[in-house]
Amino acid sequence: MLSCSWKLVALGLGLFIFFLPMQSKAADRDPTEAFQVMANAGIAYLNDSGDCPGVINAGYLIDSLVYFTVIDIRSRDDYLAGHIPGALHSSLGTLIDDLANTIPSDKPYVVTDYSGQTSSQAKMAMELLGYNDAYCLLYGMSAWNTSLDVWTANCSDDLSNPETVNQNGNLIEHEFPNLEGDPGTIVTQRVAATLAAGFKGVNYLDIEDNLDDYFIINYFGEADYEGMGNAGVPGHIPGAFQFTPYASMGMDQMLNNIPTDQPVVVYDWTGHHSIQVVSYLNMLGYEAYSLKFGANALFYSSLTAHKWSPAAMNDFPLEVGDPTEAFQIMAASGADYINNSADCPGHIPAVVLNDNLELYTVIDLRSENNYLEGHIPGAFHSSLGTLIDDLTSTIPSDKPYVVAGYTGQVSSQAKMAMELLGYNDVKNLLFGMSAWNTALDVWTYNCSDDLANPETENQNGNLIEHDFPNLEGDPETIVAQRVAATLAAGFKGVSYAQIADHLEDYFIINYFGEADYLGEGTGGVPGHIPGAFQFTPYASMGMDQMLNNIPTDQLIVVYGWTGQFSIQIVSYLNMLGYEAYSLKFGANSLFYSELLTHKWTTSAMNDFPLEVGNNPAAVPEADRSLVTFLGNHPNPFNPSTTISYRLSESAPTTLRIFDLAGRLVRTLVNAEDQSAERHEFTWRGQNDNGQTVPSGTYIYRLDAGKYAESRRLMLLK
């Protein structure tokens, strides 16, 4: 009896000793400090359902695109062939450097790729590196545009024999990987190494014949794992273990059930989540792979949730090519102005200006002779070509500006240029000097019904994407460079008569709302120029809008209601490297009789006062002290008048007479170095050929050194 008892004791002791190593296997070696730091960092992300996997759908992104920086990690060629407007190119291997150098950090990030799986890996890496506001585009570019769909071809029913038996009872404990490294930098080191290693994925068909060689993790809930959930899952891959999302990957959870001597395959619904788990495991030192396309590749037909479907696809716009940094900066600067309805186009009616004239500095861009004949009191003369220099030398900066031209079109171009150069309080005189004084009206005889066959069909379905112009230049100074170049090139305008017979040679942009474009709006517009495309004001000229629909190999004509808005669009496009022209007088030259709004009428005209001659304030103080201009006497005169002035120092001097058309009539003085004294010269009403000129008003102009002033005189007979 005693002998039997001892045998039982010995047997029990032997069994205890036999099982003891297996039960304590994971405790044989403590995890390294580096492993613990890496595991804690990774699990803080993986177990946070508010941030992981962190996908954003295409429909939301298109509506909020301006608020995100999009990073496209597809191949360079595929990116150039068509990407989300404004997206920047990168790759897993270059992502860290690109984030530090070329990718801006002022907005949240959205990472995209072909299917959403590789970008999901990049998204997690960014989060662990401290880029805390990053998202992955759900289903990748497949959801953005149907032409880029790779999901449909990869959805299948490859798993013909799903298992429903729970295998977790067969789990045993393992030692953690022996991860070495500086605990202070281990997270950065391992994130970088995992990105450099690229996407780790396998297809089910690659492993189905040797499932026993893999430790397979099913990463969704237990009910679906066992085929009893409500998502249509019939079971799991034979031999797979069930790890519950957000509750299984910590050191104090099920991490020690994962072997280090066997490849690990993780799968979920779509691959978006599983690749993040796989990245985490690889950072810790495991050898792990994500099952591509997840459950959608295993039992697609059975799924009722988390399933790719055509409803996820869209036809959102694609931007072609890779805009230069100079182009991006110029486009961003211009679009900020063009899309700001509070500032663009920025007109002021003549009545408002007249009532508040003392509050503004007025700049007149008409020809010098027309300016001298009569301008808004106190106005300074300039031109598109000299505007930048004049603003820094002769035009004061103590008041807001109003720019005036003949019709408001050229001055509107100048107004935009000034805004982009930092002169932030600028207005354009609506309808120009035509509205200031009836004697200067050029609008009335330019209003017409030149478009006899307006079209009402929407042509926007024929739009295609184009490369952006290859704009080169120093990004630091590109805006100033391009503004200066566009001003130097002058006003770019055409009349409808110039293009009517060959409309197909032009890419024509109708720049007012869709209803008016279709002839259905309240503006009285009967339609649009045949073949014209509709670009909505304030919503179409950005890189993330319709800018990539504009060709670089075709002349562009833009028209609006009056030409005063379209010339600003044209200036912006020319700054970007397109060749664009504004349709002079806009819709008022196409179907004037039918317009109900935005229409030139005689009620816009006024008879506000005109100032004749030069504005003395336009001459710098140092130059004004050179000359005392005494004028002419008598005035009016017949048959002669004497013009007098005094020079305080010798200077090159000319005194000339012009008619009102700006033609030179007589040169009275042309001295290379006229003496410092009083001078008087008599004009007897004759030209340089000795012929008597007709009675009327003439302009006499004195130039001495940098001093210049013009005044009027009248010959009576």
XYZ file of C-alpha atoms in Angstrom:
717
model
C 0.000 0.000 0.000
C 2.787 2.381 0.953
C 4.811 1.382 -2.096
C 1.856 2.223 -4.353
C 1.471 5.672 -2.758
C 5.135 6.536 -3.339
C 4.796 5.510 -6.946
C 1.871 7.888 -7.364
C 3.815 10.704 -5.749
C 6.781 10.078 -8.008
C 4.547 9.988 -11.073
C 2.904 13.298 -10.105
C 6.265 14.909 -9.456
C 7.516 13.743 -12.852
C 4.499 15.167 -14.604
C 4.971 18.489 -12.805
C 8.629 18.627 -13.841
C 7.731 17.681 -17.441
C 5.159 20.452 -17.842
C 7.002 23.131 -15.909
C 9.282 24.328 -18.802
C 6.356 24.766 -21.216
C 4.332 26.827 -18.758
C 7.212 29.169 -17.986
C 8.768 29.358 -21.466
C 7.905 33.041 -21.949
C 9.521 33.916 -18.645
C 12.917 32.358 -19.512
C 14.135 35.703 -20.866
C 12.881 39.141 -19.895
C 12.015 41.408 -22.835
C 14.695 43.967 -23.614
C 14.114 47.585 -22.707
C 14.108 48.437 -26.409
C 11.365 45.865 -27.009
C 9.260 47.219 -24.168
C 9.569 50.826 -25.417
C 8.684 49.798 -28.978
C 5.768 47.627 -27.839
C 4.349 50.375 -25.623
C 4.563 52.958 -28.407
C 2.973 50.636 -30.947
C 0.184 49.383 -28.743
C -0.762 52.917 -27.676
C -1.626 53.447 -31.329
C -3.039 49.990 -32.208
C -5.378 49.860 -29.230
C -6.761 53.349 -29.890
C -9.938 52.818 -31.915
C -10.282 56.565 -32.347
C -7.086 56.730 -34.398
C -6.463 53.232 -35.729
C -6.708 52.364 -38.575
C -7.691 56.006 -39.275
C -9.286 55.905 -42.710
C -11.072 58.732 -44.518
C -13.453 58.129 -47.403
C -13.097 59.747 -50.810
C -16.435 61.557 -50.623
C -15.405 63.371 -47.468
C -11.955 64.186 -48.823
C -13.225 65.777 -52.052
C -15.486 68.078 -50.038
C -12.647 69.066 -47.693
C -9.620 68.862 -49.946
C -8.370 72.361 -49.188
C -7.958 71.393 -45.535
C -5.562 68.474 -46.135
C -2.119 67.797 -47.502
C -2.415 64.678 -49.647
C 0.591 62.354 -50.014
C 0.512 59.883 -52.915
C 2.877 56.907 -52.492
C 2.156 55.102 -55.745
C 4.881 54.798 -58.371
C 6.164 58.045 -59.818
C 4.790 57.181 -63.265
C 1.315 56.429 -61.949
C 1.339 59.597 -59.883
C 2.260 61.663 -62.940
C -0.434 59.940 -65.016
C -3.126 61.234 -62.638
C -3.343 62.071 -58.940
C -5.581 63.899 -56.483
C -5.290 67.637 -57.245
C -2.522 69.158 -55.198
C -1.171 65.804 -53.974
C 2.555 65.496 -53.319
C 4.476 62.407 -54.338
C 6.445 60.240 -51.940
C 7.115 56.565 -51.220
C 7.559 54.338 -48.199
C 11.315 54.554 -48.639
C 11.499 58.344 -48.919
C 8.581 59.327 -46.696
C 10.612 60.336 -43.653
C 12.935 62.584 -45.663
C 10.073 64.049 -47.674
C 8.136 64.920 -44.522
C 11.188 66.701 -43.153
C 12.044 68.574 -46.354
C 9.406 68.981 -49.063
C 5.988 68.115 -47.645
C 4.387 71.048 -45.793
C 3.265 70.575 -42.217
C 0.534 73.188 -41.899
C -2.434 70.859 -42.481
C -3.527 67.330 -41.527
C -2.305 64.597 -43.866
C -4.096 62.053 -46.031
C -1.941 59.256 -47.464
C -3.126 57.419 -50.555
C -1.952 54.594 -52.792
C -3.556 52.010 -55.069
C -5.799 50.150 -52.600
C -5.352 51.814 -49.220
C -3.147 49.068 -47.789
C 0.365 50.440 -48.323
C -0.806 53.934 -47.390
C -2.256 52.511 -44.187
C 1.236 51.295 -43.300
C 2.604 54.791 -44.015
C -0.152 56.382 -41.927
C 0.779 54.310 -38.869
C 4.474 55.078 -39.337
C 3.732 58.798 -39.447
C 1.713 58.590 -36.241
C 4.565 56.833 -34.421
C 6.965 59.518 -35.649
C 4.819 62.261 -34.149
C 2.696 63.297 -37.137
C -0.438 62.978 -35.082
C -3.079 64.117 -37.536
C -2.749 61.638 -40.407
C -5.320 59.565 -42.283
C -5.348 56.869 -44.910
C -7.653 57.140 -47.948
C -10.108 54.251 -47.648
C -9.618 51.896 -50.630
C -6.943 54.250 -51.972
C -7.134 55.689 -55.468
C -9.535 52.901 -56.410
C -12.216 54.893 -54.609
C -11.152 58.254 -56.032
C -11.526 57.513 -59.716
C -12.978 54.481 -61.504
C -10.093 54.450 -63.967
C -7.737 53.564 -61.091
C -9.753 50.706 -59.576
C -7.632 47.720 -58.514
C -10.065 46.435 -55.922
C -12.694 44.846 -58.149
C -10.236 42.460 -59.805
C -8.876 41.340 -56.429
C -12.170 40.510 -54.715
C -12.733 36.747 -54.779
C -13.845 33.603 -52.959
C -10.432 31.959 -52.664
C -11.215 30.257 -49.344
C -13.449 27.341 -50.263
C -13.174 25.505 -46.922
C -13.562 27.981 -44.061
C -13.195 26.586 -40.567
C -15.490 27.475 -37.666
C -13.666 25.699 -34.815
C -12.022 28.064 -32.342
C -8.299 27.291 -32.322
C -7.326 29.553 -29.448
C -7.191 26.617 -27.039
C -4.052 25.522 -28.865
C -2.211 28.750 -28.206
C 0.998 28.523 -26.178
C 3.319 31.164 -24.827
C 6.563 32.191 -26.518
C 9.507 34.357 -25.735
C 9.433 37.851 -27.169
C 11.921 38.740 -29.923
C 15.333 39.858 -28.659
C 15.065 43.425 -29.935
C 18.245 45.436 -29.369
C 18.805 49.149 -29.741
C 18.942 52.455 -27.930
C 15.652 52.774 -26.026
C 15.765 56.538 -26.603
C 15.662 56.159 -30.400
C 14.316 52.654 -30.923
C 10.901 53.774 -32.163
C 12.385 56.024 -34.856
C 14.920 53.334 -35.812
C 12.342 50.582 -36.169
C 9.782 52.748 -37.994
C 12.477 53.739 -40.483
C 13.611 50.128 -40.934
C 10.070 48.907 -41.515
C 9.355 51.620 -44.080
C 12.639 50.832 -45.856
C 11.658 47.148 -46.011
C 8.494 48.086 -47.917
C 5.026 46.595 -47.920
C 4.875 43.054 -46.502
C 1.891 41.262 -48.020
C 0.870 37.867 -49.349
C -2.072 36.488 -51.314
C -4.083 33.613 -49.907
C -3.251 31.491 -52.960
C 0.442 31.864 -52.035
C -0.033 30.156 -48.661
C -3.077 27.881 -49.002
C -1.059 24.741 -49.806
C 1.161 25.078 -46.750
C -0.962 26.734 -44.081
C 0.850 24.754 -41.384
C 3.998 26.747 -42.071
C 2.347 29.982 -40.918
C 1.024 31.371 -37.674
C -2.206 32.927 -38.949
C -3.995 35.650 -37.018
C -7.647 36.410 -37.739
C -8.013 40.045 -36.683
C -11.729 40.523 -36.232
C -14.274 39.664 -33.540
C -14.872 36.150 -32.224
C -18.408 35.802 -33.572
C -17.312 36.529 -37.150
C -14.240 34.327 -36.679
C -16.532 31.410 -35.819
C -18.940 32.147 -38.673
C -21.696 33.344 -36.358
C -21.432 37.111 -36.777
C -23.637 39.479 -38.753
C -21.101 40.401 -41.448
C -21.637 37.316 -43.588
C -18.293 35.688 -42.736
C -18.625 31.865 -43.022
C -15.622 31.170 -40.774
C -11.854 31.554 -40.860
C -8.736 30.216 -42.529
C -8.122 26.680 -41.189
C -5.794 26.775 -38.209
C -6.053 30.564 -37.753
C -6.176 32.040 -34.265
C -8.582 34.779 -33.227
C -7.082 38.062 -31.953
C -9.644 40.693 -30.998
C -8.963 44.184 -32.389
C -7.882 46.765 -29.801
C -7.534 44.096 -27.102
C -4.926 41.527 -28.096
C -1.597 42.976 -29.216
C -0.173 44.282 -25.943
C 2.536 42.611 -23.891
C -0.090 42.035 -21.217
C -2.583 40.681 -23.753
C -1.798 38.023 -26.382
C 1.492 39.239 -27.826
C 3.415 36.450 -26.132
C 1.251 33.862 -27.960
C 2.917 34.833 -31.248
C 5.972 32.736 -32.192
C 9.307 34.190 -33.292
C 10.363 31.096 -35.265
C 7.462 31.064 -37.719
C 6.197 33.558 -40.330
C 3.077 35.376 -39.142
C 0.154 36.179 -41.461
C -2.489 38.651 -40.280
C -5.808 39.225 -42.009
C -8.856 41.357 -41.375
C -11.650 42.735 -43.546
C -9.821 44.803 -46.165
C -6.110 44.789 -45.359
C -6.157 48.372 -44.078
C -6.041 47.356 -40.437
C -3.997 44.180 -40.748
C -1.036 45.927 -42.394
C -0.783 48.205 -39.374
C -0.695 45.178 -37.067
C 1.903 43.602 -39.349
C 4.035 46.754 -39.313
C 3.911 46.778 -35.525
C 4.977 43.131 -35.337
C 7.840 43.713 -37.760
C 8.977 46.713 -35.734
C 9.144 44.382 -32.719
C 11.294 41.820 -34.575
C 8.709 39.304 -35.794
C 8.433 38.222 -39.427
C 4.906 39.215 -40.359
C 2.825 39.619 -43.522
C -0.599 41.094 -44.264
C -3.108 39.074 -46.290
C -3.833 41.334 -49.255
C -7.441 42.558 -49.538
C -8.341 40.625 -46.361
C -11.706 38.888 -46.131
C -12.660 40.450 -49.475
C -10.206 38.043 -51.134
C -11.416 35.019 -49.150
C -15.224 34.991 -49.209
C -16.264 38.160 -51.014
C -19.641 36.814 -52.155
C -20.690 36.027 -48.580
C -19.763 39.364 -47.020
C -22.525 41.729 -45.957
C -20.270 44.349 -44.320
C -16.759 45.774 -44.757
C -17.138 44.913 -48.415
C -15.757 46.630 -51.504
C -18.530 47.624 -53.872
C -18.970 49.877 -56.926
C -20.738 52.316 -54.629
C -17.337 53.128 -53.116
C -15.999 54.284 -56.479
C -16.153 57.856 -57.732
C -15.040 59.887 -60.702
C -13.363 62.689 -58.829
C -10.904 64.872 -60.762
C -7.322 63.865 -61.420
C -4.418 66.209 -61.780
C -1.882 65.206 -64.386
C 1.850 65.759 -64.154
C 3.978 67.097 -61.384
C 3.713 70.841 -60.871
C 6.953 72.603 -60.096
C 7.405 74.223 -56.725
C 7.354 77.607 -58.451
C 4.030 76.736 -60.094
C 2.507 75.579 -56.815
C 3.493 78.774 -55.029
C 2.245 80.999 -57.854
C -1.011 79.049 -58.111
C -1.614 79.153 -54.368
C -0.963 82.890 -54.205
C -3.166 83.642 -57.214
C -5.995 81.327 -56.176
C -6.070 82.882 -52.692
C -6.952 86.153 -54.403
C -9.105 84.833 -57.267
C -11.234 82.702 -54.931
C -11.794 85.517 -52.427
C -15.143 87.080 -53.302
C -14.617 89.822 -50.728
C -11.605 91.169 -52.600
C -11.905 89.954 -56.183
C -12.578 91.630 -58.564
C -12.759 94.577 -56.144
C -14.653 97.358 -57.944
C -15.682 100.761 -56.652
C -18.471 102.725 -58.416
C -17.691 106.247 -59.594
C -20.357 107.727 -57.312
C -18.770 106.188 -54.220
C -15.315 107.363 -55.255
C -16.495 110.920 -55.932
C -18.123 111.116 -52.512
C -14.948 109.877 -50.790
C -12.203 111.104 -53.092
C -10.074 112.536 -50.312
C -9.769 109.052 -48.802
C -8.073 107.497 -51.835
C -4.964 107.748 -53.964
C -6.126 107.446 -57.572
C -3.868 105.952 -60.249
C -4.768 106.662 -63.886
C -3.416 104.106 -66.407
C -4.590 105.761 -69.603
C -2.146 107.273 -72.065
C -0.240 110.232 -70.764
C -1.914 112.579 -73.237
C -5.402 111.422 -72.268
C -4.448 111.797 -68.618
C -3.220 115.353 -69.245
C -6.402 116.256 -71.111
C -8.502 115.434 -68.069
C -8.284 113.072 -65.104
C -9.852 112.563 -61.700
C -8.677 115.437 -59.493
C -5.444 114.511 -57.722
C -4.893 111.346 -59.764
C -1.360 110.139 -60.451
C -0.405 108.897 -63.884
C 1.137 105.497 -64.423
C 0.968 102.548 -66.828
C 1.083 98.756 -66.616
C 4.739 98.830 -67.602
C 5.810 101.463 -65.052
C 3.379 100.692 -62.233
C 5.797 98.785 -60.001
C 8.451 101.529 -60.209
C 5.888 104.287 -59.771
C 4.476 102.663 -56.646
C 7.932 102.704 -55.066
C 8.877 106.225 -56.184
C 6.203 108.793 -57.069
C 2.870 107.356 -55.899
C 2.254 107.839 -52.165
C 1.291 104.911 -49.962
C -0.633 106.621 -47.170
C -4.141 105.858 -48.489
C -6.019 103.019 -50.166
C -5.702 102.979 -53.938
C -8.204 103.236 -56.775
C -6.932 102.333 -60.244
C -8.693 103.806 -63.281
C -8.457 103.059 -66.989
C -10.661 103.726 -69.987
C -13.185 100.903 -69.292
C -12.116 99.249 -66.039
C -10.496 96.294 -67.782
C -6.811 97.261 -67.891
C -7.058 98.840 -64.451
C -8.582 95.624 -63.108
C -5.458 93.788 -64.234
C -3.327 96.355 -62.396
C -5.504 96.062 -59.305
C -4.891 92.310 -59.071
C -1.156 92.750 -59.655
C -0.948 95.261 -56.820
C -2.772 92.891 -54.471
C -0.339 90.057 -55.229
C 2.566 92.419 -54.568
C 1.238 93.218 -51.109
C -0.764 96.400 -51.730
C -3.766 94.997 -49.937
C -6.253 97.873 -50.082
C -6.816 98.426 -53.805
C -10.003 99.030 -55.816
C -10.724 99.198 -59.517
C -12.932 102.023 -60.825
C -15.993 100.200 -62.147
C -16.355 100.889 -65.908
C -13.286 103.126 -65.694
C -13.288 106.757 -66.773
C -16.317 106.011 -68.930
C -18.324 106.139 -65.714
C -16.569 109.224 -64.347
C -17.374 111.659 -67.128
C -19.637 111.288 -70.162
C -16.995 112.953 -72.345
C -14.773 109.905 -71.765
C -17.325 107.159 -72.490
C -15.982 104.323 -74.636
C -18.362 101.674 -73.315
C -21.484 102.648 -75.227
C -20.131 102.031 -78.709
C -18.538 98.705 -77.659
C -21.779 97.141 -76.419
C -23.272 94.871 -79.076
C -24.998 91.610 -79.960
C -22.094 89.936 -81.748
C -23.046 86.380 -80.716
C -25.913 85.397 -83.000
C -25.902 81.680 -82.193
C -25.486 81.131 -78.449
C -25.258 77.516 -77.320
C -27.107 76.108 -74.290
C -25.536 72.641 -74.120
C -23.192 71.992 -71.205
C -19.769 71.122 -72.615
C -18.074 70.264 -69.323
C -18.495 66.550 -69.928
C -15.829 66.928 -72.615
C -13.215 68.293 -70.229
C -10.041 66.261 -69.783
C -7.027 66.627 -67.518
C -3.797 68.244 -68.697
C -0.299 68.743 -67.373
C 0.326 72.042 -65.657
C 2.730 74.475 -67.327
C 6.359 73.844 -66.471
C 6.842 77.093 -64.595
C 10.443 77.582 -63.495
C 11.863 80.183 -61.170
C 13.014 80.866 -57.649
C 10.114 79.853 -55.382
C 11.068 82.668 -53.008
C 10.514 85.371 -55.636
C 8.304 83.686 -58.248
C 5.191 85.733 -57.430
C 6.967 89.069 -57.829
C 8.708 87.812 -60.980
C 5.528 86.644 -62.659
C 3.488 89.698 -61.680
C 6.184 91.944 -63.151
C 6.376 89.879 -66.345
C 2.605 89.949 -66.821
C 2.436 93.698 -66.315
C 5.292 94.193 -68.763
C 3.447 92.103 -71.348
C 0.495 94.493 -71.171
C -3.228 93.942 -71.530
C -4.151 90.640 -73.186
C -7.566 91.027 -74.789
C -9.445 90.003 -77.925
C -12.803 90.929 -79.389
C -15.359 88.287 -80.312
C -15.056 89.287 -83.961
C -11.393 88.238 -83.853
C -12.187 84.657 -82.829
C -15.700 84.052 -84.176
C -14.623 82.310 -87.381
C -12.281 79.810 -85.705
C -13.650 79.114 -82.237
C -12.265 75.581 -82.337
C -8.749 77.013 -82.099
C -9.469 78.343 -78.606
C -10.167 76.863 -75.197
C -12.981 79.192 -74.142
C -13.906 79.658 -70.482
C -17.306 81.062 -69.555
C -16.718 82.588 -66.134
C -20.155 82.964 -64.661
C -22.610 80.606 -62.978
C -23.960 77.441 -64.547
C -27.569 78.629 -64.844
C -26.575 81.685 -66.886
C -24.135 79.590 -68.912
C -27.031 77.307 -69.870
C -29.316 80.254 -70.649
C -31.511 79.509 -67.634
C -30.345 82.163 -65.169
C -31.697 85.530 -64.111
C -29.095 87.613 -65.939
C -30.877 87.473 -69.296
C -28.037 85.498 -70.875
C -29.365 83.344 -73.744
C -26.485 80.843 -73.533
C -22.763 80.791 -74.161
C -20.185 80.896 -76.910
C -20.360 77.555 -78.781
C -17.897 75.080 -77.310
C -17.203 77.157 -74.193
C -16.719 75.427 -70.852
C -18.304 76.643 -67.625
C -15.984 77.582 -64.756
C -17.787 78.776 -61.634
C -16.397 81.991 -60.113
C -14.529 81.527 -56.827
C -14.646 77.717 -57.132
C -12.782 76.608 -60.235
C -9.307 78.101 -60.595
C -7.382 76.281 -57.863
C -5.052 73.321 -58.387
C -7.573 71.238 -56.455
C -10.458 72.547 -58.577
C -10.521 72.776 -62.392
C -7.133 74.283 -63.189
C -5.843 70.987 -64.559
C -8.654 70.982 -67.146
C -7.016 73.932 -68.918
C -4.640 73.002 -71.755
C -1.139 74.380 -72.197
C -1.042 73.816 -75.965
C -4.032 75.958 -76.893
C -4.909 79.641 -76.668
C -7.333 80.392 -73.843
C -10.090 82.992 -73.967
C -11.938 83.884 -70.769
C -15.099 85.929 -70.637
C -17.377 87.171 -67.889
C -19.981 89.879 -67.757
C -17.918 93.005 -68.467
C -14.304 91.933 -68.928
C -13.323 93.485 -65.610
C -13.309 90.115 -63.810
C -12.103 87.956 -66.691
C -8.913 89.994 -67.139
C -7.926 89.085 -63.591
C -8.415 85.390 -64.378
C -6.404 85.874 -67.563
C -3.595 87.611 -65.665
C -3.497 84.739 -63.173
C -3.337 82.152 -65.956
C -0.578 84.048 -67.740
C 1.369 84.281 -64.493
C 1.171 80.471 -64.337
C 2.528 80.034 -67.856
C -0.649 79.635 -69.918
C -1.379 81.850 -72.924
C -4.672 83.520 -72.094
C -6.762 86.442 -73.347
C -9.771 88.284 -71.975
C -12.832 88.821 -74.172
C -13.169 92.602 -74.247
C -16.391 93.929 -72.711
C -17.510 90.364 -71.913
C -21.181 89.469 -72.245
C -21.936 93.118 -72.995
C -20.345 92.627 -76.412
C -22.096 89.305 -77.080
C -25.784 89.742 -76.241
C -26.092 93.235 -74.819
C -29.765 93.699 -75.759
C -30.845 90.690 -73.693
C -28.846 91.330 -70.540
C -30.786 92.132 -67.386
C -27.841 92.451 -64.989
C -24.129 93.325 -65.107
C -24.999 95.635 -67.976
C -23.493 98.943 -69.031
C -26.166 101.643 -69.049
C -26.214 105.407 -69.306
C -27.178 105.509 -65.643
C -23.613 104.397 -64.858
C -22.254 107.608 -66.438
C -21.631 110.798 -64.539
C -20.238 114.262 -65.149
C -17.799 114.434 -62.287
C -15.010 117.055 -62.521
C -11.808 116.548 -64.467
C -8.432 118.021 -63.623
C -6.282 119.118 -66.571
C -2.507 118.804 -66.806
C -0.088 117.033 -64.535
C -0.530 116.425 -60.862
C 2.274 118.422 -59.229
C 2.311 115.954 -56.356
C 3.488 113.312 -58.818
C 6.829 115.102 -59.123
C 9.206 114.364 -56.231
C 9.942 117.346 -53.977
C 13.603 117.469 -55.007
C 12.626 117.668 -58.682
C 9.858 120.228 -58.088
C 12.395 122.596 -56.539
C 14.308 122.592 -59.820
C 11.531 124.382 -61.726
C 9.149 127.229 -61.111
C 6.578 126.791 -63.867
C 4.935 130.167 -64.465
C 2.567 129.004 -67.208
C 1.486 130.883 -70.316
C -0.025 134.325 -70.873
C -2.427 135.183 -72.294
C -4.660 132.117 -72.268
C -6.804 131.843 -74.402
C -4.691 133.667 -76.966
C -4.612 135.034 -80.533
C -2.236 135.274 -82.252
C 0.533 134.405 -79.718
C 1.169 133.388 -76.105
C 4.319 133.431 -73.949
C 5.313 130.439 -71.790
C 7.541 131.240 -68.792
C 9.514 129.175 -66.261
C 12.559 129.520 -64.024
C 15.322 126.883 -63.466
C 17.130 126.872 -60.107
C 20.034 124.995 -61.675
C 21.035 124.083 -65.199
C 19.360 120.967 -66.632
C 18.494 119.277 -69.947
C 15.189 120.886 -70.962
C 12.454 120.475 -73.578
C 9.319 122.518 -74.119
C 6.870 121.018 -76.603
C 3.352 121.604 -77.891
C 0.975 118.645 -78.578
C -2.528 118.421 -79.992
C -5.244 116.547 -78.095
C -4.520 113.374 -80.078
C -1.008 113.364 -78.634
C 0.733 114.363 -81.851
C 3.758 116.642 -81.586
C 2.979 120.083 -83.044
C 5.972 122.266 -82.175
C 9.223 121.967 -80.240
C 10.018 125.331 -78.676
C 13.025 124.200 -76.607
C 15.377 121.240 -76.941
C 18.437 122.084 -74.846
C 21.005 119.597 -73.558
C 21.881 121.906 -70.659
C 19.723 124.978 -70.200
C 20.996 127.658 -67.832
C 19.689 128.387 -64.341
C 17.576 131.497 -64.876
C 14.140 132.661 -66.038
C 13.172 131.630 -69.563
C 10.350 132.859 -71.825
C 9.288 131.456 -75.198
C 6.551 132.658 -77.470
C 4.358 130.369 -79.522
C 2.580 131.975 -82.459
C 0.235 129.118 -83.270
C 2.469 127.450 -85.845
C 3.837 123.928 -86.200
C 7.478 122.963 -86.806
C 6.931 123.477 -90.553
C 5.815 127.069 -90.044
C 2.191 126.282 -90.858
C -0.613 127.893 -88.848
C -2.499 125.321 -86.819
C -6.284 125.229 -86.360
C -7.923 126.894 -83.403
C -8.555 124.681 -80.418
C -7.028 123.313 -77.225
C -3.382 122.209 -77.083
C -1.123 120.708 -74.453
C 2.261 122.214 -73.639
C 4.746 120.076 -71.737
C 7.887 121.171 -69.885
C 10.571 118.581 -69.080
C 13.627 119.669 -67.072
C 15.815 117.030 -65.501
C 13.378 114.696 -63.750
C 10.713 117.376 -63.599
C 7.765 117.020 -65.985
C 4.517 118.970 -66.095
C 1.856 119.542 -68.738
C -0.798 122.258 -69.002
C -3.473 123.348 -71.463
C -3.637 126.414 -73.647
C -6.337 127.537 -76.107
C -5.837 129.168 -79.512
C -8.769 131.327 -80.659
C -9.346 132.753 -84.128
